């Protein structure tokens, strides 16, 4: 056991000594009122624009609310950082749904003991950023590293700013920029009496083959700060970045007890939501689960293959199957599930619906075909476009389509075919939150590949874009549509020619959504609200055939009790869905003066 005087240094004493050293680094309670902090040139509420966001020096703020107000006014696509936070619990209590404690460690390098390496790297050079080309290169590295991008013009305009130092590492052979780091001189930024500095945005080109680029940049910056008379260099590093922490500790950095607070935003999402859940859910359920976790709503996956999960918050618990929830009554669901009932209800409230007959009524179906010239066959119960055949013009195709639909549901509906655009309107909580045209899958000829090959290629692309949820089946319906266009699957489609390969626009069979919310005609809006109310549906997708979304000519087709909430960008449909389920997770938006979300 070692001795300090006559007193044994026990583990408990070692711990107390360590705590004492750490506490000595913290600002004292009356430090802000000290003569040093009151010296001429010291800035209150120090706020430095760094291009990627604002760096807020917390000890310069007398009022925690002022610091929170700046964080809440963070610009879009930026990352503001409140650094040197001494009492993070106070800030979090002021806006618990808006800000979070960053899971990063703060490290400090004492420049009084720092010694620069005498032998600099020979394969690359560390120097100041000195051209617009340098600025563009740094931004490229930021983007490749998943960091917040900075307008190159910002770098260039601030290159000679006294408070900022921008360094780059340049390959001696190629002249390519392979790394970058930013330094902030605190004395020049806000009159810091401690003459400190900090390191930010250390980034290295992942393609570079050189070793120790990050170390060289860090050492060079430390040398620059020491030459300026700074006493230390501080930095913030994510707690699980083991390689970076090893580098900093090898260079002599030591942890200090300061904290960082940031705004909850999409850029920071992985820092306050944790690792993504391995749920096994499909994209339509997962998009809801992800947004729920952003708001602090608890998620319990009940049946991943079926899309069932439970959401809980503040004593309220709701079981969902994708967008279908316990808020939907069995009666309302049965109205949507049976397309014949839906048609009757819509007709009663005055919505135009296509003329239809039951598929079992062979004479009635043939008569409708002869009178209309073209019909649609669909199962009375079904979803995702399964079993739906559109624009049937012959008796043989009609019989075949009815038989195919019966394999999915014994009850079949035959309706008049209405040409036009396929429109989906999403109503949530008695409000229209999105409207989108559903475009049918269409291939473009190149004069070389067969139609079959082109369809398979488009199907692969649609599957990749939707996590496998959207594919174009090479079934009888696809073959019928290709034949209707005058081709066979193994024909080569001429270059530049376009061919529609499905007559339905369901996303599951290759369709795509195109937002038209802002131009939706008032009559279609009114009809959609009336339809949702008549059905008693809190969440419903309503399908129409329209001449154009901004025109008042429309025909109601069907209602979907479990509409997909994905692919409705830029409309915040998932947010509105969770507003309905958990209104307590709403907050006031300081920018709009209305409701926004955690």
XYZ file of C-alpha atoms in Angstrom:
598
model
C 0.000 0.000 0.000
C 1.433 3.378 -1.011
C 1.644 6.278 1.443
C 0.835 9.984 1.298
C 2.569 11.324 4.378
C 1.413 8.916 7.044
C -2.017 8.299 5.496
C -2.580 5.068 3.515
C -4.011 5.599 0.029
C -6.971 3.247 0.042
C -9.241 2.723 -2.975
C -11.859 4.890 -1.316
C -9.336 7.685 -0.832
C -8.150 7.329 -4.428
C -11.759 7.710 -5.566
C -12.220 10.847 -3.409
C -9.022 12.367 -4.746
C -10.132 11.686 -8.301
C -13.515 13.265 -7.616
C -11.791 16.287 -6.133
C -9.628 16.704 -9.243
C -12.708 16.439 -11.484
C -14.643 18.953 -9.402
C -11.752 21.381 -9.607
C -12.254 21.443 -13.357
C -15.908 22.448 -13.038
C -16.836 26.145 -13.081
C -17.425 27.370 -9.534
C -20.868 28.616 -8.573
C -19.728 32.247 -8.454
C -17.263 32.004 -11.346
C -19.560 33.779 -13.791
C -19.495 36.822 -11.540
C -15.708 36.783 -11.151
C -13.553 39.653 -12.446
C -12.139 37.365 -15.138
C -15.535 36.608 -16.617
C -16.547 40.229 -16.344
C -13.484 41.458 -18.198
C -13.915 43.683 -21.222
C -14.679 41.727 -24.381
C -16.266 38.719 -22.678
C -19.388 37.723 -24.585
C -22.636 36.743 -22.933
C -24.738 34.027 -24.557
C -21.820 33.035 -26.807
C -23.229 31.564 -30.022
C -20.827 30.694 -32.850
C -22.083 29.700 -36.311
C -19.972 26.772 -37.527
C -21.732 26.100 -40.825
C -23.133 22.734 -39.728
C -24.949 24.450 -36.876
C -24.347 26.748 -33.919
C -21.926 26.045 -31.099
C -23.388 27.367 -27.846
C -20.988 27.835 -24.937
C -23.243 27.027 -21.978
C -21.236 28.760 -19.177
C -21.785 32.109 -20.899
C -25.563 31.801 -20.511
C -26.927 33.216 -17.249
C -30.414 31.904 -17.973
C -30.898 28.224 -18.985
C -34.133 29.187 -20.745
C -32.192 31.440 -23.129
C -30.014 28.488 -24.091
C -33.057 26.267 -24.644
C -34.736 28.948 -26.756
C -31.775 28.994 -29.143
C -31.760 25.191 -29.403
C -35.489 25.180 -30.147
C -34.919 27.648 -32.993
C -32.388 25.395 -34.681
C -32.423 25.799 -38.468
C -33.577 22.867 -40.630
C -30.892 20.300 -41.470
C -28.492 21.769 -38.940
C -27.041 20.422 -35.696
C -26.731 22.969 -32.887
C -24.625 21.920 -29.884
C -24.769 23.235 -26.325
C -21.259 22.544 -24.995
C -19.802 22.645 -21.457
C -23.224 22.059 -19.911
C -22.763 21.792 -16.157
C -26.350 21.012 -15.136
C -27.857 19.010 -18.015
C -30.824 17.953 -15.880
C -31.945 21.578 -15.692
C -31.925 21.993 -19.473
C -33.682 18.669 -20.033
C -36.401 19.598 -17.551
C -37.168 22.781 -19.510
C -37.874 20.922 -22.763
C -37.873 17.148 -22.155
C -39.468 16.284 -25.504
C -37.269 18.623 -27.528
C -33.701 18.162 -26.316
C -31.587 15.261 -25.116
C -28.335 14.562 -23.299
C -25.813 13.667 -25.967
C -24.182 10.273 -25.212
C -20.691 11.700 -25.706
C -17.623 12.100 -23.505
C -15.712 15.356 -23.202
C -11.916 15.097 -23.375
C -9.219 17.702 -22.695
C -5.601 17.972 -23.813
C -3.414 20.078 -21.495
C -1.259 22.090 -23.900
C 1.306 22.891 -21.191
C 2.476 19.280 -21.388
C 1.817 18.678 -25.079
C 4.798 18.146 -27.339
C 4.504 18.122 -31.116
C 6.054 15.213 -33.007
C 9.382 16.192 -34.540
C 8.963 13.879 -37.552
C 5.814 14.931 -39.486
C 4.201 12.552 -41.997
C 5.982 12.365 -45.342
C 3.207 11.160 -47.628
C 0.755 13.967 -46.874
C 0.830 17.532 -45.611
C -1.377 19.244 -43.037
C -2.068 22.864 -43.929
C -4.689 25.593 -43.723
C -7.752 25.493 -45.950
C -6.834 27.993 -48.645
C -9.110 27.612 -51.663
C -12.697 27.003 -52.671
C -11.580 23.646 -54.056
C -10.405 22.746 -50.537
C -13.826 23.717 -49.193
C -15.631 21.515 -51.700
C -13.312 18.618 -50.893
C -13.955 18.952 -47.142
C -17.682 18.954 -47.751
C -17.315 15.794 -49.852
C -15.531 14.051 -46.971
C -18.228 15.201 -44.543
C -20.920 13.725 -46.773
C -19.037 10.421 -47.135
C -18.673 10.190 -43.336
C -22.372 10.854 -42.736
C -21.693 14.243 -41.169
C -23.776 17.386 -41.598
C -22.750 19.081 -44.814
C -21.551 22.687 -44.886
C -21.996 25.144 -47.704
C -18.498 25.409 -49.239
C -19.054 29.154 -49.463
C -19.233 29.228 -45.663
C -15.817 27.587 -45.327
C -14.352 29.961 -47.876
C -15.861 33.088 -46.350
C -14.651 32.140 -42.837
C -11.190 30.892 -43.793
C -9.480 33.916 -42.216
C -11.814 34.240 -39.249
C -9.734 34.730 -36.103
C -11.840 32.350 -33.978
C -11.834 29.444 -36.451
C -9.027 27.312 -37.842
C -9.738 25.011 -40.785
C -7.016 22.483 -41.473
C -6.831 19.926 -44.256
C -4.562 16.978 -44.994
C -3.344 16.919 -48.595
C -1.881 13.902 -50.389
C 1.623 14.934 -51.472
C 1.445 12.860 -54.646
C -2.061 13.508 -55.940
C -2.906 16.808 -54.260
C -6.208 15.302 -53.098
C -7.684 16.409 -49.768
C -7.861 13.321 -47.543
C -8.856 14.760 -44.161
C -9.991 17.829 -42.273
C -10.397 19.239 -38.783
C -11.839 22.457 -37.339
C -10.502 24.314 -34.320
C -12.208 27.032 -32.270
C -10.129 29.568 -30.325
C -12.357 30.385 -27.353
C -10.603 33.607 -26.403
C -11.174 35.010 -29.870
C -14.666 33.538 -30.135
C -16.099 34.929 -26.903
C -13.287 36.344 -24.769
C -12.742 33.165 -22.782
C -10.660 34.108 -19.665
C -9.338 30.530 -19.463
C -7.874 30.807 -22.985
C -9.251 27.439 -24.000
C -9.932 25.948 -27.424
C -11.836 23.037 -28.890
C -11.583 20.545 -31.745
C -14.533 19.715 -34.014
C -15.360 17.743 -37.143
C -12.282 15.555 -37.413
C -12.954 13.647 -40.644
C -10.793 11.373 -42.757
C -11.485 10.196 -46.301
C -12.344 6.527 -45.935
C -10.710 5.781 -49.287
C -7.320 7.138 -48.216
C -4.545 4.563 -47.820
C -2.341 6.703 -45.566
C -1.982 5.885 -41.882
C -2.439 8.288 -38.953
C -4.203 11.066 -40.859
C -6.492 11.793 -37.919
C -3.564 11.817 -35.505
C -1.582 14.236 -37.686
C -4.549 16.608 -37.990
C -5.135 16.531 -34.243
C -1.458 17.126 -33.418
C -1.205 19.959 -35.927
C -4.283 21.671 -34.543
C -2.989 21.309 -30.976
C 0.298 22.874 -32.060
C -1.543 25.792 -33.663
C -3.578 26.377 -30.508
C -0.502 26.180 -28.306
C 1.229 28.763 -30.504
C -1.754 31.072 -29.948
C -1.318 30.817 -26.199
C -4.301 28.530 -25.568
C -4.126 26.441 -22.392
C -6.025 23.374 -23.575
C -7.931 21.726 -26.410
C -11.291 20.110 -25.634
C -13.411 17.802 -27.771
C -16.584 15.752 -27.615
C -16.585 12.144 -28.817
C -19.435 9.645 -28.927
C -19.087 7.178 -26.050
C -18.808 4.047 -28.194
C -16.328 5.388 -30.775
C -13.573 3.198 -29.380
C -11.009 3.846 -32.108
C -11.278 7.632 -31.749
C -11.129 7.414 -27.952
C -7.994 5.273 -28.168
C -6.400 7.874 -30.444
C -7.234 10.779 -28.149
C -6.063 9.001 -25.024
C -2.822 8.013 -26.738
C -2.241 11.691 -27.532
C -2.728 12.643 -23.887
C -6.413 13.706 -23.764
C -8.172 13.036 -20.466
C -11.872 12.926 -19.690
C -13.445 15.901 -17.945
C -16.948 16.131 -16.418
C -18.762 18.375 -18.864
C -21.836 17.464 -20.891
C -23.372 18.216 -24.260
C -27.063 18.820 -25.013
C -28.600 18.747 -28.488
C -31.974 19.149 -30.162
C -34.041 16.108 -31.078
C -34.043 16.170 -34.852
C -33.699 13.645 -37.706
C -29.945 14.212 -37.899
C -29.486 13.301 -34.226
C -32.115 10.593 -34.206
C -29.808 7.621 -33.718
C -28.292 9.351 -30.682
C -31.545 9.574 -28.718
C -33.511 6.571 -30.034
C -30.759 3.990 -29.743
C -30.146 1.206 -32.190
C -33.005 0.367 -34.572
C -35.228 -2.423 -33.363
C -34.828 -5.744 -35.139
C -38.584 -6.153 -35.326
C -39.097 -8.295 -38.409
C -42.017 -6.006 -39.287
C -42.801 -5.017 -42.867
C -42.163 -1.412 -43.995
C -45.782 -0.350 -43.403
C -45.575 -1.344 -39.733
C -41.943 -0.364 -39.276
C -42.503 3.235 -40.385
C -45.047 3.610 -37.574
C -42.827 1.914 -35.003
C -39.854 4.120 -35.903
C -41.863 7.326 -35.501
C -43.325 6.059 -32.220
C -39.855 5.481 -30.820
C -38.835 9.011 -31.844
C -41.605 10.318 -29.604
C -40.720 8.112 -26.663
C -43.685 5.788 -27.230
C -42.969 2.240 -26.084
C -43.157 -0.493 -28.733
C -43.883 -4.178 -28.150
C -43.914 -6.387 -31.264
C -46.632 -9.019 -30.841
C -46.595 -10.812 -34.202
C -44.028 -9.601 -36.718
C -45.218 -11.677 -39.725
C -48.775 -10.443 -39.180
C -47.713 -6.837 -38.581
C -49.125 -6.689 -35.023
C -47.535 -4.474 -32.362
C -48.526 -2.613 -29.197
C -47.815 1.093 -28.606
C -47.823 2.449 -25.042
C -47.338 5.899 -23.549
C -48.492 7.542 -20.332
C -50.826 4.749 -19.278
C -52.426 4.488 -22.740
C -51.882 1.302 -24.746
C -53.106 0.549 -28.283
C -52.620 -2.586 -30.358
C -52.082 -2.010 -34.081
C -51.825 -4.060 -37.210
C -49.930 -1.635 -39.407
C -52.331 1.349 -39.644
C -55.350 -0.632 -38.361
C -55.848 -0.019 -34.642
C -58.164 -0.819 -31.768
C -59.757 2.583 -32.386
C -61.475 1.061 -35.428
C -64.638 -0.760 -34.404
C -65.554 -4.171 -35.768
C -68.654 -2.638 -37.350
C -66.645 0.037 -39.159
C -64.123 -2.524 -40.343
C -66.870 -4.783 -41.704
C -68.264 -1.858 -43.703
C -64.893 -1.393 -45.397
C -64.120 -5.065 -45.724
C -67.256 -5.826 -47.750
C -67.030 -3.789 -50.950
C -70.737 -4.271 -51.662
C -71.648 -2.709 -48.310
C -69.189 0.123 -48.945
C -70.751 0.838 -52.357
C -74.227 0.946 -50.867
C -73.236 3.324 -48.062
C -71.466 5.662 -50.474
C -74.453 5.715 -52.786
C -76.705 6.606 -49.822
C -74.616 9.687 -48.932
C -74.637 10.848 -52.548
C -71.198 9.798 -53.792
C -71.033 8.604 -57.399
C -70.108 4.915 -57.637
C -69.750 2.681 -60.699
C -72.648 0.438 -61.662
C -72.055 -3.094 -60.450
C -73.516 -6.586 -60.243
C -72.573 -9.779 -58.409
C -70.219 -12.120 -60.209
C -72.635 -15.028 -59.656
C -75.176 -13.215 -61.809
C -73.789 -14.411 -65.136
C -76.517 -12.807 -67.227
C -76.230 -9.509 -65.341
C -72.437 -9.484 -65.695
C -72.598 -10.130 -69.454
C -75.286 -7.480 -69.865
C -73.140 -4.951 -67.977
C -70.150 -5.821 -70.141
C -72.140 -5.345 -73.350
C -73.645 -2.047 -72.187
C -70.457 -0.556 -70.677
C -67.978 -2.003 -73.162
C -65.436 -2.541 -70.393
C -65.679 -3.788 -66.798
C -63.648 -4.393 -63.639
C -63.732 -7.662 -61.700
C -62.726 -7.735 -58.027
C -63.223 -9.946 -54.959
C -65.894 -8.578 -52.608
C -63.331 -8.934 -49.822
C -59.647 -8.397 -50.456
C -56.772 -5.967 -50.321
C -53.557 -4.913 -52.024
C -55.105 -5.334 -55.470
C -55.130 -9.107 -55.314
C -57.586 -10.668 -57.738
C -58.533 -7.345 -59.366
C -58.758 -7.317 -63.175
C -59.334 -3.989 -64.927
C -60.590 -3.005 -68.387
C -62.042 -6.387 -69.352
C -63.579 -6.237 -72.824
C -64.396 -9.822 -73.839
C -66.697 -12.517 -72.482
C -63.798 -14.978 -72.265
C -61.696 -12.596 -70.224
C -64.700 -11.838 -68.018
C -65.252 -15.512 -67.217
C -61.558 -16.049 -66.551
C -61.357 -12.995 -64.296
C -64.405 -14.042 -62.247
C -62.961 -17.531 -61.736
C -59.608 -16.053 -60.634
C -61.282 -13.658 -58.178
C -63.304 -16.505 -56.660
C -60.087 -18.252 -55.628
C -59.565 -15.372 -53.183
C -63.184 -14.726 -52.170
C -66.389 -16.627 -53.075
C -68.211 -13.322 -53.577
C -67.155 -11.317 -56.642
C -68.181 -7.879 -57.926
C -68.335 -6.824 -61.571
C -68.315 -3.033 -62.103
C -68.249 -0.693 -65.037
C -64.717 0.376 -65.911
C -64.119 4.108 -65.508
C -61.090 5.493 -67.366
C -59.017 8.129 -65.591
C -56.412 8.633 -62.904
C -56.279 6.421 -59.801
C -56.439 8.640 -56.682
C -55.857 7.670 -53.035
C -57.038 10.048 -50.308
C -55.941 9.361 -46.739
C -58.220 10.520 -43.920
C -57.017 10.348 -40.316
C -59.022 11.597 -37.368
C -61.572 13.367 -39.548
C -58.937 15.306 -41.521
C -57.421 14.799 -44.949
C -53.696 14.316 -44.441
C -52.606 13.226 -47.931
C -53.795 12.723 -51.478
C -51.751 10.964 -54.122
C -52.149 9.744 -57.657
C -51.302 6.074 -57.903
C -49.459 5.513 -61.154
C -49.649 2.133 -62.819
C -46.359 0.350 -63.567
C -45.022 1.184 -67.014
C -41.896 0.042 -68.839
C -39.783 1.878 -71.386
C -38.405 0.017 -74.418
C -34.728 0.097 -75.360
C -34.958 -1.892 -78.579
C -32.876 -4.713 -77.128
C -34.588 -6.361 -74.144
C -37.796 -8.357 -74.147
C -40.868 -7.089 -72.343
C -40.442 -9.898 -69.827
C -36.876 -8.749 -69.068
C -37.956 -5.115 -68.766
C -40.747 -6.038 -66.356
C -38.387 -8.125 -64.245
C -35.920 -5.249 -64.088
C -38.587 -2.741 -63.068
C -39.905 -5.197 -60.487
C -36.442 -5.562 -58.937
C -36.077 -1.797 -58.700
C -39.495 -1.378 -57.116
C -38.717 -4.162 -54.629
C -35.400 -2.565 -53.703
C -37.088 0.788 -53.110
C -39.798 -0.702 -50.860
C -37.928 -3.408 -48.927
C -39.499 -6.063 -51.104
C -43.103 -4.939 -50.632
C -43.702 -3.846 -54.221
C -43.237 -6.255 -57.125
C -44.800 -6.724 -60.555
C -46.099 -10.282 -60.787
C -45.677 -12.070 -64.098
C -49.164 -13.523 -63.876
C -52.160 -13.801 -66.122
C -53.235 -10.212 -65.479
C -49.837 -8.838 -66.501
C -49.835 -11.022 -69.609
C -53.356 -9.835 -70.469
C -52.316 -6.173 -70.155
C -49.270 -6.749 -72.357
C -51.465 -8.437 -74.990
C -53.912 -5.528 -74.797
C -50.981 -3.305 -75.756
C -50.361 -5.424 -78.847
C -47.399 -7.446 -77.575
C -46.364 -10.720 -75.968
C -44.044 -11.062 -72.990
C -41.140 -12.283 -75.120
C -41.437 -9.511 -77.714
C -38.792 -6.787 -77.835
C -40.281 -3.391 -77.032
C -39.046 -0.745 -79.507
C -36.685 1.910 -78.193
C -38.501 4.872 -76.655
C -41.904 3.141 -76.599
C -43.814 3.010 -73.318
C -46.064 0.139 -72.252
C -48.393 -0.103 -69.245
C -48.059 -3.615 -67.795
C -50.729 -3.523 -65.065
C -54.080 -1.791 -65.122
C -54.189 -1.441 -61.329
C -51.979 1.040 -59.477
C -51.633 -0.766 -56.154
C -48.203 -0.314 -54.625
C -47.915 -4.040 -53.953
C -48.103 -4.778 -57.670
C -45.611 -2.152 -58.810
C -47.559 1.114 -58.620
C -46.093 4.400 -57.387
C -47.494 7.347 -55.428
C -47.273 10.995 -56.541
C -48.408 13.617 -54.039
C -51.289 15.932 -55.085
C -52.497 17.014 -51.639
C -52.174 20.731 -52.280
C -54.189 20.706 -55.513
C -56.993 18.319 -54.479
C -60.398 19.685 -55.495
C -62.685 20.847 -52.696
C -65.485 18.504 -53.820
C -63.208 15.462 -53.492
C -62.111 16.702 -50.075
C -65.712 17.047 -48.933
C -66.627 13.635 -50.351
C -63.691 12.003 -48.544
C -64.614 13.469 -45.175
C -68.235 12.411 -45.658
C -67.162 8.893 -46.659
C -64.922 8.446 -43.612
C -67.709 9.619 -41.334
C -70.302 7.337 -42.933
C -67.986 4.355 -42.577
C -67.084 5.307 -38.998
C -63.382 4.958 -39.800
C -60.766 6.898 -37.805
C -58.103 5.924 -40.352
C -59.058 5.074 -43.924
C -57.686 5.140 -47.438
C -60.296 6.129 -50.036
C -59.816 5.289 -53.711
C -61.284 7.242 -56.602
C -61.042 7.404 -60.363
C -60.645 11.060 -61.332
C -60.237 13.068 -64.480
C -57.572 15.063 -62.615
C -57.047 15.682 -58.876
C -57.877 19.365 -59.278
C -61.110 18.555 -61.190
C -64.461 17.835 -59.536
C -65.251 14.846 -61.789
C -64.704 11.654 -59.764
C -66.059 8.172 -59.087
C -65.704 6.436 -55.717
C -64.114 2.976 -56.032
C -63.445 1.530 -52.586
C -62.233 2.089 -49.027
C -59.219 0.508 -47.342
C -59.366 -0.032 -43.595
C -55.588 -0.639 -43.369
C -54.023 1.896 -45.729
C -50.262 1.940 -46.159
C -48.698 5.048 -44.647
C -45.397 4.744 -46.505
C -44.489 6.598 -49.713
C -46.721 9.634 -49.061
C -43.809 12.080 -48.907
C -43.730 14.975 -48.263
C -46.941 14.672 -46.251
C -46.371 13.737 -42.570
C -48.948 10.960 -42.543
C -47.285 8.813 -39.870
C -47.003 11.830 -37.589
C -50.720 12.538 -38.013
C -51.475 8.867 -37.330
C -49.625 8.979 -34.009
C -51.243 12.331 -33.187
C -54.555 10.491 -33.299
C -53.349 7.615 -31.130
C -51.289 9.631 -28.634
C -52.282 13.322 -28.684
C -50.280 13.864 -25.502
C -47.080 13.558 -27.555
C -47.907 16.763 -29.417
C -46.021 19.917 -28.507
C -46.166 23.606 -29.397
C -44.086 24.523 -32.429
C -42.144 27.728 -31.656
C -41.785 28.484 -35.370
C -45.428 28.108 -36.348
C -47.187 28.958 -33.102
C -49.195 25.763 -33.441
C -48.896 22.068 -32.844
C -45.833 20.065 -33.768
C -44.340 16.829 -32.538
C -41.696 15.532 -30.225
